[in-house]
Structure formats: structure tokens, C-alpha cells
CSV table of C-alpha atoms in Angstrom, one decimal:
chain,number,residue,atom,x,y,z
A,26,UNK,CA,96.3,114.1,115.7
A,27,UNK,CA,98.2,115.4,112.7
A,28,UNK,CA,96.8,114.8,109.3
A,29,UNK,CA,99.3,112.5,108.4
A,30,UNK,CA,98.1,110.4,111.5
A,31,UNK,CA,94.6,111.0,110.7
A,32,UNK,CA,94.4,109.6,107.2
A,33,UNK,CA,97.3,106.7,108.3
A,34,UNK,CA,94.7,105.3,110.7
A,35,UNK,CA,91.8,104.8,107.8
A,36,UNK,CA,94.6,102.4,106.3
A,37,UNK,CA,93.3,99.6,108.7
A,38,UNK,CA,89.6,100.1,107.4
A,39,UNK,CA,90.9,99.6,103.5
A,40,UNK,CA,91.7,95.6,104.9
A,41,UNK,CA,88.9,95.8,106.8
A,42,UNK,CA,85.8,96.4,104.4
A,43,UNK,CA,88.2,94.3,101.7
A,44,UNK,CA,88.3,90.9,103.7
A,45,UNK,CA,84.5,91.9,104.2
A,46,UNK,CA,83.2,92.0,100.5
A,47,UNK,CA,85.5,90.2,99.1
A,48,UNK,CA,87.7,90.0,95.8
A,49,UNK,CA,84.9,91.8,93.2
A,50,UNK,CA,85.0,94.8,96.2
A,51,UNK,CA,88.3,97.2,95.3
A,52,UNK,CA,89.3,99.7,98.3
A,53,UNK,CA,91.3,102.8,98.0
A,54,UNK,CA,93.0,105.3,100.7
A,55,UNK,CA,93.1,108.7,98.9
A,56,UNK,CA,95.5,111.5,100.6
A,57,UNK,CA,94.0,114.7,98.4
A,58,UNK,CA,96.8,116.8,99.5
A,59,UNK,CA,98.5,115.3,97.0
A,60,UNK,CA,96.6,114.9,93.9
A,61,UNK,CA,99.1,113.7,91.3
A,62,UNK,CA,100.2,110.8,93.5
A,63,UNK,CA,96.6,110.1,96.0
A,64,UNK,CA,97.1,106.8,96.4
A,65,UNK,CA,98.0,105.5,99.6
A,66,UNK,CA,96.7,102.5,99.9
A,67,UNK,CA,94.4,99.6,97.8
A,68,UNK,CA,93.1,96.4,97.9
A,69,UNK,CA,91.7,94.6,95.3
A,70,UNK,CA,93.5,96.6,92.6
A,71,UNK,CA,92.7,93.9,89.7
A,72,UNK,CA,88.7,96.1,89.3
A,73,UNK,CA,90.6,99.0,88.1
A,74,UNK,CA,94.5,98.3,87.5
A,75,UNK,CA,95.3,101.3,89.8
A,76,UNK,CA,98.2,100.7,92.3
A,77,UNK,CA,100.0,103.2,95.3
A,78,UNK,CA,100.6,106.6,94.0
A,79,UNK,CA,98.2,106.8,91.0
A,80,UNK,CA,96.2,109.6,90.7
A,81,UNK,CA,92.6,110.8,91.8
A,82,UNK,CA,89.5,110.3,89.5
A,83,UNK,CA,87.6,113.0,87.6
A,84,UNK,CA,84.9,113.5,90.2
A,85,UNK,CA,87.1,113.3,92.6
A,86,UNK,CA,88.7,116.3,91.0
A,87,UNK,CA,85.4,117.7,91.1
A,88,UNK,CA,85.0,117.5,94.9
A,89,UNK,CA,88.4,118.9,96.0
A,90,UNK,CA,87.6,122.3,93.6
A,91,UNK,CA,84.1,122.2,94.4
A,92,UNK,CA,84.5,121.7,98.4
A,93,UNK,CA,82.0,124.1,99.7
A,94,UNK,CA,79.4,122.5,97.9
A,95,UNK,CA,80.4,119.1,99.7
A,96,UNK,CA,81.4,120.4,103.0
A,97,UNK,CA,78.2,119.0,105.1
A,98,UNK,CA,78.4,116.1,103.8
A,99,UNK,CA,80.5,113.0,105.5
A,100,UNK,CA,79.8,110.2,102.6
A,101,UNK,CA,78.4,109.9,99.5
A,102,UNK,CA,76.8,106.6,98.2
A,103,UNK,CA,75.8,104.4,95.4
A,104,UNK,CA,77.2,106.1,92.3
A,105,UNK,CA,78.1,104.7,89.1
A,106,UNK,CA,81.8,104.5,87.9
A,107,UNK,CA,83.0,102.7,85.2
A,108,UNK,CA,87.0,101.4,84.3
A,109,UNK,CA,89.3,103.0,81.7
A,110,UNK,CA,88.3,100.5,79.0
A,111,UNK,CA,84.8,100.6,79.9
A,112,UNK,CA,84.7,96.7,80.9
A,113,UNK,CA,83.5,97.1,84.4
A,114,UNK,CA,80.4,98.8,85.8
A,115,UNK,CA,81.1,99.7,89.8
A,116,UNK,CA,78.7,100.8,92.4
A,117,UNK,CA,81.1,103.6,94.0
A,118,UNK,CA,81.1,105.1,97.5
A,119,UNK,CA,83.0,107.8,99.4
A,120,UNK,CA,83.4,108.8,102.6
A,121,UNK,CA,85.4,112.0,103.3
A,122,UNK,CA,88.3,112.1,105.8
A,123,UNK,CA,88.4,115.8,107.4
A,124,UNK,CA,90.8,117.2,110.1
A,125,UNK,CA,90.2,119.0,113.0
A,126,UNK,CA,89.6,122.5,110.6
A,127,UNK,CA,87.0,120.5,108.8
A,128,UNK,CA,89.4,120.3,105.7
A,129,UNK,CA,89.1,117.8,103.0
A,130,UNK,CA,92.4,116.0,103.0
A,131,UNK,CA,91.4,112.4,102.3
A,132,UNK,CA,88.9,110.0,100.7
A,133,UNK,CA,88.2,105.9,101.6
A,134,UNK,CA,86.7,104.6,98.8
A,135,UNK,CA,84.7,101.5,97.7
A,136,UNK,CA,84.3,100.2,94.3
A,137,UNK,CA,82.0,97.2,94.1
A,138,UNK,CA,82.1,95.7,90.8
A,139,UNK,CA,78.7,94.6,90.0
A,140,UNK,CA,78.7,93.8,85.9
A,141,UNK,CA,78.0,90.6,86.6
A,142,UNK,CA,74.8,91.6,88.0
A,143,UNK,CA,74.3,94.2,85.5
A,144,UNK,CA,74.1,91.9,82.9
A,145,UNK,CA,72.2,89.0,84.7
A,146,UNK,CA,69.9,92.1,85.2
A,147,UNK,CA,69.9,93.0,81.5
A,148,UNK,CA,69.4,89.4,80.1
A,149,UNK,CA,66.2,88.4,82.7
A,150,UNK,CA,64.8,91.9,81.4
A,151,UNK,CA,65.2,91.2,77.3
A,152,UNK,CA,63.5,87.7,78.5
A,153,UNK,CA,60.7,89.0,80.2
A,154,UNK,CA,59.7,92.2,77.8
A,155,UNK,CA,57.0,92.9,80.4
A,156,UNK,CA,56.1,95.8,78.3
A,157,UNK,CA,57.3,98.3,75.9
A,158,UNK,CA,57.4,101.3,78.0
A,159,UNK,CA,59.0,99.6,81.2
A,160,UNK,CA,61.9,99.1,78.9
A,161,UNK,CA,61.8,102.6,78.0
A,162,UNK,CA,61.8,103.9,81.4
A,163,UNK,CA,64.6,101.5,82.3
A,164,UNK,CA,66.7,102.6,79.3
A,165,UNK,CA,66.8,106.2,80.7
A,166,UNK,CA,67.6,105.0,84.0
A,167,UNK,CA,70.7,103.3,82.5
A,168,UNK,CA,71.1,106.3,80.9
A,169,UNK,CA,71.1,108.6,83.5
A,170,UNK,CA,73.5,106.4,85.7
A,171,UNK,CA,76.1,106.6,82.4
A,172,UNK,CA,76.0,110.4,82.5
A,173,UNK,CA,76.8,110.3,86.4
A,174,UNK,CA,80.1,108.1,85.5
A,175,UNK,CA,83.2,108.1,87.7
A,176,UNK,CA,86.1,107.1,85.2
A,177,UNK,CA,89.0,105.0,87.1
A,178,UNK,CA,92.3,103.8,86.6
A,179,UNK,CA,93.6,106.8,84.5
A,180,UNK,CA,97.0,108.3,84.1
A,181,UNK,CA,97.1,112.5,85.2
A,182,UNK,CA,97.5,112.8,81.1
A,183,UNK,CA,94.4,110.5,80.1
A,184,UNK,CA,92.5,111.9,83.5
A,185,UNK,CA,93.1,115.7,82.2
A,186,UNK,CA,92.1,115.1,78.7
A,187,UNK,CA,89.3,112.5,79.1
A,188,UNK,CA,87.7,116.1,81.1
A,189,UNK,CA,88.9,118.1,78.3
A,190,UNK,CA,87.5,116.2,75.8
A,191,UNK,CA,84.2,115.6,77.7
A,192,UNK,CA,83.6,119.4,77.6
A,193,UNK,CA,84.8,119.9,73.9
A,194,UNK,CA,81.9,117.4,73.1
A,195,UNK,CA,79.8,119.2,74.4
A,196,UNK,CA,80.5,121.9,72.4
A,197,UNK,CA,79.3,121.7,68.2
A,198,UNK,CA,82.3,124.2,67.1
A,199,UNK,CA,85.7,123.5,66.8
A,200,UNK,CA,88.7,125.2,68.7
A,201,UNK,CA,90.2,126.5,65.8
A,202,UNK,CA,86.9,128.8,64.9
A,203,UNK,CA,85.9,129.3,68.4
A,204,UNK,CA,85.9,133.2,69.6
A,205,UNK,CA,87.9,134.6,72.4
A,206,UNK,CA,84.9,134.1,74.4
A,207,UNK,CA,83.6,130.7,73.6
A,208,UNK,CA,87.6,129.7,74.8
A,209,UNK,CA,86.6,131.6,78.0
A,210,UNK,CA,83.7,129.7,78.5
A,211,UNK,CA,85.6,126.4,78.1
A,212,UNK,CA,88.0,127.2,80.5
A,213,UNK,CA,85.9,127.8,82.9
A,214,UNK,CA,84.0,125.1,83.0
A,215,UNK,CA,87.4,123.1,83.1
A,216,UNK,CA,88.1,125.2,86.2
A,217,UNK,CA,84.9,124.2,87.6
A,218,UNK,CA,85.7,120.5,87.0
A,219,UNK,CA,89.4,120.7,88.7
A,220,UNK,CA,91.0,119.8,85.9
A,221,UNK,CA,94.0,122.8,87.0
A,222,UNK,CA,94.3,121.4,90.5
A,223,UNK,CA,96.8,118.7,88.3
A,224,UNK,CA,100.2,119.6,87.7
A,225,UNK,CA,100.6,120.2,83.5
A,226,UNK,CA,97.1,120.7,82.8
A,227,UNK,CA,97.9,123.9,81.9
A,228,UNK,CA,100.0,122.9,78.7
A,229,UNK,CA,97.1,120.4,77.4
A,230,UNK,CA,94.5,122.9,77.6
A,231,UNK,CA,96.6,125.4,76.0
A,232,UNK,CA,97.0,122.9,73.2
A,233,UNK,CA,93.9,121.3,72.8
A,234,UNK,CA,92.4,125.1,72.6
A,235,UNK,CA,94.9,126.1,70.1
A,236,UNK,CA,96.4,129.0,72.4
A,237,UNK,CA,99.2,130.0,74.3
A,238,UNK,CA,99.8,129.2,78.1
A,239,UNK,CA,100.3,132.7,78.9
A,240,UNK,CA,96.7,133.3,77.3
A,241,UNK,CA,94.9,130.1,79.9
A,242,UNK,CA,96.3,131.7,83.1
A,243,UNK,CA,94.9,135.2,81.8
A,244,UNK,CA,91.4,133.1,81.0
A,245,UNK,CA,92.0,131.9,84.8
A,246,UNK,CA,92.7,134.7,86.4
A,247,UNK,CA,89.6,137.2,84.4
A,248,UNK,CA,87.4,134.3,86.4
A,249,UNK,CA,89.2,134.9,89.9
């Protein structure tokens, strides 16, 4: 089977756990051999307002740089992902397509919008107040999930710099005092993240850090 066979015959399973779940369950087909344009095919599409030939997510990025770290494991389950405007609250699941090598050259992925249930959740617990430091406990849970986000339904521009500027915040000095170094540091922990598996992400980087692109790719190739 070629690849292009292999990841054209997880199309009927999109349909499949779609008609299963229902309209609050979105389904995507993700060819990662093409990360600019992933999407192959997508059910439900209102969740996240992606289409066919959008791009992949930020931990998707994550995966496909970081594939040894992933490579014995078939699925991964139950993580939390949230929309581009931060309206929706999905419990995400993947399952990776390999070839015959063992390659990672496709996701299927399922996005079950459960906000509704989120807030039904939060209401019943502000009614209850069973006790102060139940809340507290279930605060940091909520908090933890946030931190393990998946963002959706971003362009490659607004995918590249939502990473860049979730490492920048991390980060207390600006880019403009920052030392040869610290901009080292940065980029690498871009790298780490994908973000120059996409096609221009180069050019932001290089702007957002105030330098040239001729100085990224000698950041990038120091950390080969």
C-alpha cells in the first residue's frame, strides 16, 4: 500500500466516528507530509471553522519535530484544545497513521466539543461550594488542562506567531535588549516546538527577534 493509499483509506473512518457522535463531534484527516495544507478531510467543521487544506495545530507541530519521543505510541487521548477565539473547550484525541517504515505521515483526529458540559460542570460546582479547598484543588486542575491547550482553527501566520509569542511570554526581557545568547535560547526552543517545519517561519522569527534571516538559520544550524 502506498502512503497515499494508506492515509486515503482513514477517509471512511472521518464519516464514520462523525455519524457516530454526532454534530458537537468535529473530525479531521491530517496528511503531515504536507504541513502547510494537512487537511484532507473534516466533518463537523462549524467546532473549529477549519475547512480542506488548512494547516496543522501547534502540538501537532510539536509531534512531527518531536517524533522519536512519540514513535511507540499509536494514539493519544483526552487532551484539552481550545478554538481560535477561545469560545470552545474540546476534549481532543489522535491517533497516528504510520507506513510500513513506521513513519508518521498522517493523523485522524477527534475534537468533541464539551463546553456545554464544562459550564453545566462549573455552575453545579459554584452551587454546591462543598468546601473551600475542593474548589482549590479543582481550580488547578482547570488550570493545568489550560496549560496543556491545543489551539485550532489558525492560519500558518497566526499558528507561527501564537508559538512565538507563547515563548516570548515566557520570557521577562524584551527582544530588543536581549543578548546574542538569550536569542539563541529562544530559537531553540522554537525549534523544539516545530514552528520551522512551516514554510515562512523563518521571516517572523527574524522579525519578531529584531534580526536578520541570515542570523536565524546560523542560530539553527549552531543547534544541529
Amino acid at each position: 500500500m502506498t502512503q497515499d493509499e494508506l492515509i486515503d483509506s482513514y477517509k471512511p473512518m472521518v464519516d464514520f466516528i462523525a455519524d457516530i457522535y454526532g454534530k458537537n463531534c468535529e473530525v479531521i484527516l491530517h496528511d503531515l507530509r504536507n504541513l502547510e495544507s494537512s487537511i484532507v478531510a473534516i466533518r463537523n467543521n462549524h467546532i473549529t471553522g477549519r475547512n480542506i487544506s488548512d494547516t496543522v495545530t501547534d502540538f501537532a507541530l510539536e509531534i512531527v519535530y518531536n517524533k522519536d519521543k512519540y514513535k511507540d505510541k499509536k494514539f493519544i487521548t483526552n487532551y484539552t484544545g481550545r478554538t481560535k477565539d477561545n469560545s470552545r473547550i474540546l476534549r481532543a484525541s489522535t491517533y497516528f497513521i504510520r507506513d510500513k517504515k513506521n513513519d508518521l505521515i498522517g493523523m485522524l483526529c477527534v475534537n468533541v466539543d464539551i463546553t456545554a458540559l464544562h459550564d453545566a460542570r462549573s455552575f453545579i460546582d459554584e452551587l454546591l461550594m462543598e468546601n473551600l479547598e475542593q474548589n482549590i484543588i479543582n481550580n488547578e486542575k482547570e488550570k493545568d488542562e489550560k496549560d496543556k491547550k491545543e489551539n485550532f482553527g489558525l492560519s500558518i501566520d497566526e499558528l507561527v506567531n501564537s508559538i512565538i509569542n507563547d515563548v516570548l511570554s515566557n520570557n521577562p526581557i524584551e527582544p530588543s535588549r536581549m543578548l546574542i545568547e538569550e536569542k539563541k535560547e529562544i530559537v531553540n526552543r522554537l525549534n523544539k516546538k516545530g514552528v520551522f517545519l512551516l514554510k515562512g517561519s523563518i521571516n517572523q522569527v527574524a522579525s519578531k527577534l529584531e534580526v536578520s534571516e541570515q542570523t536565524i538559520y546560523r542560530y539553527l544550524k549552531e543547534l544541529e
